[in-house]
């Protein structure tokens, strides 16, 4: 089957700390991989994506590399800010079904 | 202009009532979705329509009935509301292998 597993939160960090949120997937086929972010009271918005193996997605200082050998797409940021506090969702999509599978979300709290 | 807009944003109602949530997208996308997010933030797909045709119908009680009058609109009607229906419902749209664009969500509270 198809699924996404990401680390449970909440993750609490101090400002300027290094962030890693782990995400692994199982998929029947060759998925595209995404990270979405949900700020309090808002809908999800795309943070970054990668469509094939070894691609690196990046945006706003966040990065994630599509690792086919380890079926992973870990999210990293070198120096987090208070404004990065949000819930982060890892997701995959399969073209044929145009269907997205989401992980359970990881809440990030960044303290000043 | 809001790309994916849904109304109402908040909905408080009694058990047993019937309610609807409306969604419209102005992105020209062919595919629209309804997702349910529970109190633990878990996001689960409910329905997906492609050009007004139902393509995904997950295990959802038949009290939930989606309707797509055209490819820019996807509404969700819920009959006989139950306490467990309380959640945030998100509408989204996408275009073939593209990213999902989400609305701001409709928070439904059933008392």
Coordinates of N, CA and C in Angstrom, one line a residue:
Chain A
X1 N 0.8 -1.2 0.0 CA 0.0 0.0 0.0 C 0.9 1.2 0.0
X2 N 0.2 2.4 0.1 CA 0.9 3.7 0.1 C 0.7 4.4 1.4
X3 N 1.7 4.8 2.0 CA 1.6 5.5 3.3 C 2.8 6.4 3.5
X4 N 2.7 7.3 4.5 CA 3.7 8.2 4.9 C 3.8 8.2 6.4
X5 N 5.0 8.0 6.9 CA 5.3 8.0 8.3 C 6.2 9.1 8.7
X6 N 5.8 10.0 9.6 CA 6.7 11.0 10.1 C 6.8 11.0 11.6
X7 N 7.9 11.6 12.1 CA 8.1 11.6 13.5 C 7.0 12.3 14.2
X8 N 6.8 11.8 15.4 CA 5.7 12.4 16.2 C 6.3 13.7 16.9
X9 N 5.4 14.6 17.1 CA 5.8 15.8 17.8 C 5.2 15.8 19.2
X10 N 5.2 16.9 19.8 CA 5.7 18.2 19.3 C 7.3 18.2 19.4
X11 N 7.8 19.0 18.5 CA 9.3 19.2 18.5 C 9.5 20.6 19.0
X12 N 10.2 20.8 20.1 CA 10.4 22.1 20.7 C 11.9 22.5 20.5
X13 N 12.2 23.6 19.9 CA 13.5 24.1 19.7 C 13.7 25.5 20.1
X14 N 14.9 25.9 20.4 CA 15.2 27.3 20.6 C 15.5 27.9 19.2
X15 N 15.3 29.2 19.2 CA 15.6 30.0 17.9 C 17.0 29.7 17.5
X16 N 17.2 29.6 16.2 CA 18.5 29.4 15.6 C 19.0 27.9 15.7
X17 N 18.3 27.1 16.3 CA 18.6 25.7 16.4 C 18.4 25.0 15.0
X18 N 19.1 23.8 14.9 CA 19.0 23.0 13.6 C 17.7 22.1 13.7
X19 N 17.0 22.1 12.6 CA 15.8 21.3 12.6 C 15.9 20.1 11.7
X20 N 15.4 18.9 12.1 CA 15.2 17.8 11.3 C 13.9 17.2 11.6
X21 N 13.0 17.0 10.7 CA 11.8 16.2 10.8 C 11.8 15.1 9.9
X22 N 11.8 13.9 10.4 CA 12.0 12.7 9.6 C 10.7 12.3 8.9
X23 N 10.8 11.8 7.7 CA 9.7 11.3 6.9 C 10.1 10.1 6.1
X24 N 9.4 9.0 6.2 CA 9.6 7.9 5.3 C 8.3 7.5 4.6
X25 N 8.4 6.8 3.5 CA 7.2 6.5 2.8 C 7.3 5.1 2.2
X26 N 6.1 4.6 1.9 CA 6.0 3.4 1.1 C 5.0 3.7 0.0
X27 N 5.4 3.2 -1.2 CA 4.5 3.6 -2.4 C 4.6 2.5 -3.4
X28 N 3.5 2.3 -4.1 CA 3.4 1.4 -5.3 C 3.6 2.3 -6.5
X29 N 4.8 2.4 -6.9 CA 5.1 3.2 -8.1 C 6.2 4.3 -7.7
X30 N 6.2 5.3 -8.5 CA 7.2 6.4 -8.3 C 6.5 7.7 -7.9
X31 N 6.4 7.9 -6.6 CA 5.7 9.1 -6.2 C 6.4 10.4 -6.3
X32 N 5.7 11.5 -6.3 CA 6.2 12.8 -6.0 C 6.1 13.0 -4.5
X33 N 7.0 13.8 -3.9 CA 7.0 14.0 -2.4 C 6.9 15.4 -2.1
X34 N 6.2 15.7 -1.0 CA 5.9 17.1 -0.7 C 6.1 17.3 0.8
X35 N 6.4 18.5 1.2 CA 6.2 19.0 2.6 C 5.3 20.2 2.5
X36 N 4.2 20.1 3.4 CA 3.3 21.1 3.5 C 3.4 21.7 4.9
X37 N 3.0 23.0 5.1 CA 3.1 23.6 6.4 C 1.7 24.2 6.7
X38 N 1.3 24.1 7.9 CA 0.0 24.6 8.4 C 0.3 25.5 9.6
X39 N 0.1 26.8 9.3 CA 0.2 27.8 10.4 C -1.1 27.8 11.2
X40 N -1.1 28.2 12.5 CA -2.3 28.2 13.3 C -3.5 28.9 12.6
X41 N -4.6 28.2 12.6 CA -5.8 28.8 12.0 C -5.9 28.9 10.5
X42 N -4.9 28.3 9.8 CA -4.9 28.4 8.4 C -4.9 27.0 7.7
X43 N -5.1 27.0 6.4 CA -5.0 25.8 5.6 C -3.6 25.4 5.4
X44 N -3.4 24.3 4.8 CA -2.0 23.8 4.5 C -1.5 24.6 3.2
X45 N -0.3 24.8 3.2 CA 0.3 25.4 2.0 C 1.6 24.7 1.7
X46 N 1.9 24.6 0.4 CA 3.1 23.9 0.0 C 4.4 24.6 0.5
X47 N 5.3 23.8 1.0 CA 6.6 24.3 1.5 C 7.6 24.0 0.4
X48 N 7.7 22.7 0.0 CA 8.6 22.3 -1.0 C 8.2 21.0 -1.6
X49 N 8.8 20.6 -2.7 CA 8.5 19.3 -3.3 C 9.7 18.8 -4.1
X50 N 9.6 17.5 -4.4 CA 10.6 16.8 -5.2 C 9.9 15.7 -6.0
X51 N 10.1 15.7 -7.3 CA 9.3 14.8 -8.1 C 10.1 13.5 -8.6
X52 N 11.4 13.4 -8.3 CA 12.1 12.2 -8.7 C 13.3 12.0 -7.7
X53 N 13.8 10.8 -7.8 CA 14.9 10.4 -6.9 C 16.1 11.4 -7.0
X54 N 16.7 11.7 -5.9 CA 17.8 12.6 -5.7 C 17.5 14.1 -5.9
X55 N 16.3 14.4 -6.3 CA 15.9 15.8 -6.3 C 15.9 16.4 -4.9
X56 N 16.3 17.7 -4.9 CA 16.3 18.4 -3.6 C 15.3 19.5 -3.7
X57 N 14.3 19.5 -2.9 CA 13.4 20.7 -2.8 C 13.8 21.6 -1.8
X58 N 13.6 22.9 -2.0 CA 14.1 23.9 -1.0 C 13.2 25.2 -1.1
X59 N 13.0 25.8 0.0 CA 12.2 27.0 0.1 C 12.3 27.6 1.5
X60 N 12.5 28.9 1.6 CA 12.5 29.6 2.8 C 13.5 29.0 3.8
X61 N 14.6 28.5 3.3 CA 15.7 28.0 4.2 C 15.5 26.5 4.5
X62 N 14.3 25.9 4.1 CA 14.0 24.5 4.4 C 14.5 23.7 3.2
X63 N 15.0 22.5 3.4 CA 15.4 21.6 2.4 C 15.0 20.2 2.6
X64 N 14.8 19.4 1.6 CA 14.5 18.0 1.7 C 15.0 17.3 0.5
X65 N 15.6 16.1 0.6 CA 16.1 15.4 -0.6 C 15.4 14.1 -0.7
X66 N 14.9 13.8 -1.9 CA 14.2 12.6 -2.2 C 15.2 11.4 -2.3
X67 N 15.2 10.5 -1.3 CA 16.1 9.4 -1.2 C 15.3 8.1 -1.5
X68 N 15.5 7.6 -2.7 CA 14.8 6.4 -3.1 C 15.3 5.2 -2.3
X69 N 16.6 5.2 -2.1 CA 17.2 4.0 -1.5 C 16.8 3.8 0.0
X70 N 16.5 4.9 0.6 CA 16.0 4.8 2.0 C 14.5 5.2 2.1
X71 N 13.9 5.4 1.0 CA 12.5 5.8 1.0 C 12.2 6.9 2.0
X72 N 13.0 8.0 1.9 CA 12.9 9.0 2.9 C 12.9 10.4 2.2
X73 N 12.4 11.4 3.0 CA 12.3 12.8 2.5 C 12.3 13.6 3.7
X74 N 13.4 13.6 4.4 CA 13.5 14.4 5.7 C 13.6 15.9 5.5
X75 N 12.9 16.6 6.3 CA 12.9 18.1 6.2 C 14.0 18.6 7.2
X76 N 14.8 19.6 6.7 CA 15.8 20.2 7.5 C 15.8 21.7 7.3
X77 N 16.3 22.4 8.4 CA 16.5 23.8 8.3 C 17.7 24.1 9.2
X78 N 18.6 24.9 8.8 CA 19.8 25.2 9.6 C 19.6 26.0 10.8
X79 N 18.6 26.9 10.7 CA 18.5 27.9 11.8 C 17.0 28.3 11.8
X80 N 16.2 27.7 12.8 CA 14.8 28.0 12.8 C 14.5 29.3 13.5
X81 N 13.4 29.9 13.2 CA 12.9 31.1 13.7 C 11.6 30.9 14.4
X82 N 11.2 31.8 15.3 CA 9.9 31.7 16.0 C 8.8 31.6 15.0
X83 N 8.9 32.3 13.9 CA 7.8 32.3 12.9 C 7.7 31.0 12.1
X84 N 8.6 30.0 12.4 CA 8.5 28.7 11.7 C 7.6 27.8 12.6
X85 N 7.2 28.2 13.7 CA 6.3 27.4 14.5 C 5.0 27.1 13.8
X86 N 4.7 25.8 13.6 CA 3.6 25.4 12.7 C 3.6 23.9 12.8
X87 N 2.6 23.3 12.1 CA 2.5 21.9 11.9 C 3.0 21.5 10.5
X88 N 3.9 20.6 10.4 CA 4.5 20.2 9.1 C 4.0 18.8 8.7
X89 N 3.6 18.7 7.5 CA 3.1 17.5 6.9 C 3.9 17.0 5.8
X90 N 4.3 15.7 5.8 CA 5.0 15.1 4.7 C 3.9 14.4 3.9
X91 N 4.0 14.4 2.6 CA 3.0 13.8 1.7 C 3.6 13.2 0.4
X92 N 2.9 12.3 -0.1 CA 3.3 11.7 -1.4 C 2.0 11.7 -2.3
X93 N 2.3 11.8 -3.6 CA 1.2 11.7 -4.6 C 1.6 10.8 -5.7
X94 N 0.6 10.1 -6.2 CA 0.8 9.2 -7.3 C 0.0 9.7 -8.5
X95 N 0.6 9.8 -9.6 CA 0.0 10.5 -10.7 C -1.3 9.8 -11.2
X96 N -1.2 8.5 -11.3 CA -2.4 7.7 -11.9 C -3.7 8.0 -11.1
X97 N -3.6 8.1 -9.9 CA -4.8 8.3 -9.1 C -5.0 9.8 -8.6
X98 N -4.0 10.6 -8.9 CA -4.1 12.0 -8.5 C -4.5 12.0 -7.0
X99 N -3.9 11.1 -6.2 CA -4.3 11.0 -4.8 C -3.1 11.3 -4.0
X100 N -3.3 12.1 -2.9 CA -2.3 12.4 -2.0 C -2.4 11.7 -0.7
X101 N -1.3 11.2 -0.1 CA -1.3 10.6 1.1 C -0.4 11.4 2.1
X102 N -1.0 11.7 3.2 CA -0.4 12.6 4.2 C 0.1 11.8 5.4
X103 N 1.2 12.3 5.9 CA 1.7 11.8 7.3 C 0.8 12.5 8.3
X104 N 1.1 12.1 9.6 CA 0.2 12.5 10.7 C 0.5 13.9 11.2
X105 N 1.5 14.6 10.6 CA 1.9 15.9 11.0 C 2.8 16.0 12.2
X106 N 3.7 16.9 12.2 CA 4.6 17.1 13.3 C 4.6 18.6 13.7
X107 N 4.2 18.8 14.9 CA 4.1 20.2 15.4 C 5.5 20.7 15.8
X108 N 5.8 21.8 15.3 CA 7.1 22.5 15.7 C 6.8 23.7 16.5
X109 N 7.4 23.8 17.7 CA 7.4 25.0 18.5 C 8.8 25.5 18.6
X110 N 9.0 26.8 18.2 CA 10.3 27.4 18.3 C 10.2 28.6 19.4
X111 N 11.0 28.5 20.4 CA 11.0 29.4 21.5 C 12.1 30.5 21.3
X112 N 11.8 31.7 21.7 CA 12.8 32.8 21.5 C 14.0 32.5 22.4
Chain B
X1 N -7.3 37.8 -5.1 CA -8.3 36.8 -5.1 C -7.9 35.5 -4.4
X2 N -8.8 35.0 -3.6 CA -8.5 33.7 -2.9 C -8.5 32.6 -3.9
X3 N -7.5 31.7 -4.0 CA -7.5 30.7 -5.0 C -8.5 29.6 -4.7
X4 N -8.6 29.1 -3.4 CA -9.6 28.1 -3.0 C -10.3 28.7 -1.8
X5 N -11.6 28.9 -2.0 CA -12.4 29.6 -0.9 C -13.5 28.6 -0.5
X6 N -13.7 28.6 0.8 CA -14.8 27.7 1.3 C -15.6 28.4 2.3
X7 N -16.8 28.2 2.3 CA -17.7 28.8 3.3 C -18.7 27.8 3.8
X8 N -19.1 27.9 5.1 CA -18.6 29.0 6.0 C -17.3 28.6 6.7
X9 N -16.7 29.5 7.3 CA -15.4 29.2 8.0 C -15.7 28.5 9.3
X10 N -16.8 28.9 10.0 CA -17.1 28.2 11.2 C -18.6 27.8 11.1
X11 N -18.9 26.7 11.7 CA -20.2 26.1 11.7 C -20.5 25.4 13.0
X12 N -21.5 25.9 13.8 CA -21.8 25.2 15.1 C -23.3 24.8 14.9
X13 N -23.5 23.5 15.2 CA -24.9 23.0 15.0 C -25.2 21.9 16.0
X14 N -26.4 21.5 16.0 CA -26.9 20.5 16.9 C -26.8 19.1 16.2
X15 N -26.7 18.1 17.0 CA -26.7 16.7 16.5 C -28.1 16.5 15.7
X16 N -28.0 15.8 14.7 CA -29.2 15.4 13.9 C -29.5 16.4 12.8
X17 N -28.9 17.6 12.8 CA -29.1 18.6 11.8 C -28.4 18.2 10.5
X18 N -28.8 18.9 9.4 CA -28.1 18.8 8.1 C -27.4 20.1 7.8
X19 N -26.2 20.0 7.3 CA -25.5 21.2 6.9 C -24.7 21.0 5.7
X20 N -24.3 22.1 5.0 CA -23.5 22.1 3.8 C -22.3 23.0 3.9
X21 N -21.3 22.6 3.3 CA -20.1 23.5 3.1 C -19.8 23.6 1.6
X22 N -19.5 24.9 1.3 CA -19.3 25.1 -0.2 C -17.8 25.4 -0.4
X23 N -17.4 25.1 -1.6 CA -16.0 25.3 -2.0 C -16.0 25.8 -3.5
X24 N -15.1 26.7 -3.7 CA -14.9 27.2 -5.1 C -13.4 27.5 -5.3
X25 N -12.9 27.1 -6.5 CA -11.6 27.4 -6.8 C -11.5 28.1 -8.2
X26 N -10.6 29.1 -8.2 CA -10.5 30.0 -9.4 C -9.2 29.7 -10.1
X27 N -8.6 28.5 -9.9 CA -7.3 28.2 -10.5 C -7.4 27.5 -11.8
X28 N -8.6 27.1 -12.2 CA -8.7 26.4 -13.4 C -8.4 24.9 -13.3
X29 N -8.2 24.4 -12.1 CA -7.8 23.0 -11.9 C -9.0 22.1 -12.2
X30 N -8.6 20.8 -12.6 CA -9.6 19.8 -13.0 C -10.0 19.0 -11.8
X31 N -9.2 18.9 -10.7 CA -9.5 18.0 -9.6 C -9.7 18.8 -8.3
X32 N -10.7 18.4 -7.6 CA -11.0 19.0 -6.3 C -11.2 17.9 -5.3
X33 N -11.0 18.2 -4.0 CA -11.0 17.3 -2.9 C -11.7 17.8 -1.7
X34 N -12.1 16.9 -0.9 CA -12.5 17.2 0.5 C -11.6 16.3 1.4
X35 N -11.0 17.0 2.4 CA -10.2 16.4 3.4 C -10.9 16.7 4.8
X36 N -10.7 15.7 5.7 CA -11.2 15.9 7.1 C -9.9 15.9 8.0
X37 N -9.8 17.0 8.8 CA -8.7 17.0 9.8 C -9.3 16.9 11.2
X38 N -8.8 15.9 11.9 CA -9.4 15.7 13.3 C -8.6 16.5 14.3
X39 N -9.0 16.4 15.5 CA -8.4 17.2 16.6 C -6.9 17.0 16.8
X40 N -6.4 15.8 16.3 CA -5.0 15.5 16.4 C -4.2 15.9 15.1
X41 N -4.9 16.7 14.3 CA -4.3 17.2 13.1 C -4.2 16.2 12.0
X42 N -4.7 14.9 12.2 CA -4.5 13.9 11.2 C -5.5 14.3 10.0
X43 N -4.9 14.2 8.8 CA -5.6 14.7 7.6 C -6.0 13.4 6.8
X44 N -7.3 13.3 6.5 CA -7.8 12.1 5.8 C -8.6 12.5 4.6
X45 N -8.3 12.0 3.4 CA -9.1 12.3 2.2 C -10.5 11.7 2.3
X46 N -11.4 12.4 1.9 CA -12.8 11.9 1.9 C -13.3 11.6 0.4
X47 N -13.2 12.7 -0.4 CA -13.6 12.6 -1.8 C -12.7 13.3 -2.7
X48 N -12.7 12.9 -4.0 CA -12.0 13.6 -5.0 C -12.9 13.6 -6.3
X49 N -13.0 14.7 -6.9 CA -13.7 14.9 -8.2 C -12.7 15.3 -9.3
X50 N -12.8 14.8 -10.4 CA -12.1 15.2 -11.6 C -13.1 15.6 -12.7
X51 N -13.1 16.9 -13.0 CA -14.0 17.4 -14.0 C -15.5 16.9 -13.8
X52 N -15.9 17.1 -12.6 CA -17.2 16.9 -12.1 C -17.5 15.4 -11.9
X53 N -16.5 14.5 -12.1 CA -16.8 13.1 -11.9 C -16.1 12.6 -10.7
X54 N -16.8 11.8 -9.9 CA -16.2 11.3 -8.6 C -15.2 10.2 -8.9
X55 N -14.0 10.4 -8.4 CA -12.9 9.5 -8.7 C -12.4 8.8 -7.4
X56 N -12.5 9.5 -6.3 CA -12.1 8.9 -5.0 C -13.3 9.0 -4.0
X57 N -13.6 7.9 -3.4 CA -14.6 7.9 -2.4 C -14.2 7.0 -1.3
X58 N -13.5 7.6 -0.3 CA -12.9 6.8 0.7 C -14.1 6.3 1.6
X59 N -13.7 5.5 2.6 CA -14.7 4.9 3.5 C -15.3 6.0 4.3
X60 N -16.4 6.6 3.8 CA -17.0 7.7 4.5 C -18.5 7.4 4.6
X61 N -19.1 7.6 5.8 CA -20.5 7.3 5.9 C -21.4 8.0 4.8
X62 N -22.4 7.3 4.4 CA -23.2 7.8 3.3 C -24.0 9.0 3.7
X63 N -23.9 9.4 5.0 CA -24.5 10.7 5.4 C -23.8 11.9 4.7
X64 N -22.5 11.6 4.2 CA -21.8 12.7 3.6 C -22.0 12.5 2.1
X65 N -22.4 13.6 1.4 CA -22.7 13.5 0.0 C -22.0 14.7 -0.7
X66 N -21.0 14.5 -1.5 CA -20.4 15.6 -2.2 C -21.2 15.9 -3.5
X67 N -21.1 17.1 -4.0 CA -21.7 17.4 -5.2 C -20.9 18.5 -6.0
X68 N -20.6 18.2 -7.3 CA -19.8 19.1 -8.1 C -20.6 19.6 -9.3
X69 N -21.2 20.8 -9.1 CA -22.0 21.3 -10.2 C -21.2 21.7 -11.5
X70 N -20.0 22.0 -11.3 CA -19.0 22.3 -12.3 C -17.6 22.1 -11.8
X71 N -16.6 22.2 -12.6 CA -15.3 21.8 -12.1 C -14.7 22.8 -11.2
X72 N -15.3 23.9 -11.1 CA -14.8 25.0 -10.2 C -15.4 24.9 -8.8
X73 N -16.4 24.1 -8.6 CA -17.1 24.0 -7.4 C -17.3 22.6 -6.9
X74 N -17.1 22.4 -5.6 CA -17.3 21.1 -4.9 C -17.9 21.4 -3.6
X75 N -19.1 21.0 -3.4 CA -19.8 21.2 -2.1 C -19.9 19.9 -1.4
X76 N -20.1 20.0 -0.1 CA -20.2 18.8 0.8 C -21.4 19.0 1.7
X77 N -22.3 18.1 1.6 CA -23.5 18.1 2.4 C -23.5 16.9 3.4
X78 N -23.8 17.2 4.6 CA -23.8 16.2 5.7 C -25.2 16.1 6.3
X79 N -25.7 14.9 6.3 CA -27.0 14.7 6.9 C -26.9 14.1 8.3
X80 N -27.8 14.4 9.1 CA -27.9 13.7 10.5 C -26.6 13.8 11.2
X81 N -26.1 15.0 11.4 CA -24.8 15.2 12.0 C -24.7 14.5 13.3
X82 N -23.4 14.0 13.6 CA -23.1 13.3 14.8 C -21.9 14.0 15.5
X83 N -21.8 13.7 16.8 CA -20.7 14.4 17.5 C -19.3 14.1 16.8
X84 N -19.1 12.9 16.3 CA -17.9 12.6 15.7 C -17.6 13.3 14.4
X85 N -18.5 14.0 13.9 CA -18.3 14.7 12.7 C -17.6 16.1 12.9
X86 N -17.5 16.4 14.2 CA -16.8 17.6 14.5 C -15.3 17.5 14.1
X87 N -14.9 18.5 13.3 CA -13.6 18.5 12.7 C -13.4 19.7 11.9
X88 N -12.2 19.9 11.3 CA -12.0 20.9 10.3 C -12.0 20.3 8.9
X89 N -12.9 20.8 8.0 CA -13.0 20.2 6.7 C -12.3 21.1 5.7
X90 N -11.4 20.5 5.0 CA -10.6 21.3 4.0 C -11.0 20.9 2.6
X91 N -11.2 21.9 1.8 CA -11.3 21.8 0.3 C -9.9 22.0 -0.3
X92 N -9.7 21.3 -1.4 CA -8.4 21.5 -2.1 C -8.6 21.3 -3.5
X93 N -7.6 21.7 -4.3 CA -7.7 21.5 -5.8 C -6.3 21.2 -6.3
X94 N -6.2 20.6 -7.4 CA -4.9 20.3 -8.0 C -5.1 20.1 -9.5
X95 N -3.9 20.1 -10.2 CA -3.9 19.9 -11.6 C -2.8 18.9 -11.9
X96 N -3.2 17.8 -12.5 CA -2.4 16.6 -12.8 C -1.0 16.6 -12.3
X97 N -0.7 15.8 -11.3 CA 0.6 15.7 -10.7 C 1.1 17.0 -10.1
X98 N 0.3 17.9 -9.9 CA 0.7 19.2 -9.3 C 0.4 19.2 -7.9
X99 N 0.8 20.3 -7.2 CA 0.6 20.4 -5.8 C -0.9 20.6 -5.5
X100 N -1.2 20.4 -4.3 CA -2.5 20.6 -3.7 C -2.6 22.1 -3.3
X101 N -3.7 22.8 -3.6 CA -3.9 24.1 -3.0 C -5.1 23.9 -2.1
X102 N -4.9 24.4 -0.9 CA -6.0 24.2 0.1 C -6.7 25.5 0.4
X103 N -8.0 25.3 0.8 CA -8.7 26.4 1.3 C -8.4 26.6 2.8
X104 N -9.0 27.6 3.4 CA -8.6 27.9 4.8 C -9.3 27.0 5.8
X105 N -10.2 26.2 5.4 CA -10.8 25.2 6.3 C -12.2 25.7 6.8
X106 N -13.0 24.8 7.1 CA -14.3 25.0 7.7 C -14.4 24.2 9.0
X107 N -14.4 24.9 10.1 CA -14.5 24.2 11.4 C -15.9 23.9 11.8
X108 N -16.2 22.7 11.8 CA -17.6 22.2 12.2 C -17.6 21.7 13.6
X109 N -18.5 22.2 14.4 CA -18.7 21.8 15.8 C -20.1 21.3 15.9
X110 N -20.2 20.0 16.3 CA -21.5 19.4 16.5 C -21.8 19.3 18.0
X111 N -22.8 19.9 18.5 CA -23.1 19.9 20.0 C -24.2 18.8 20.3

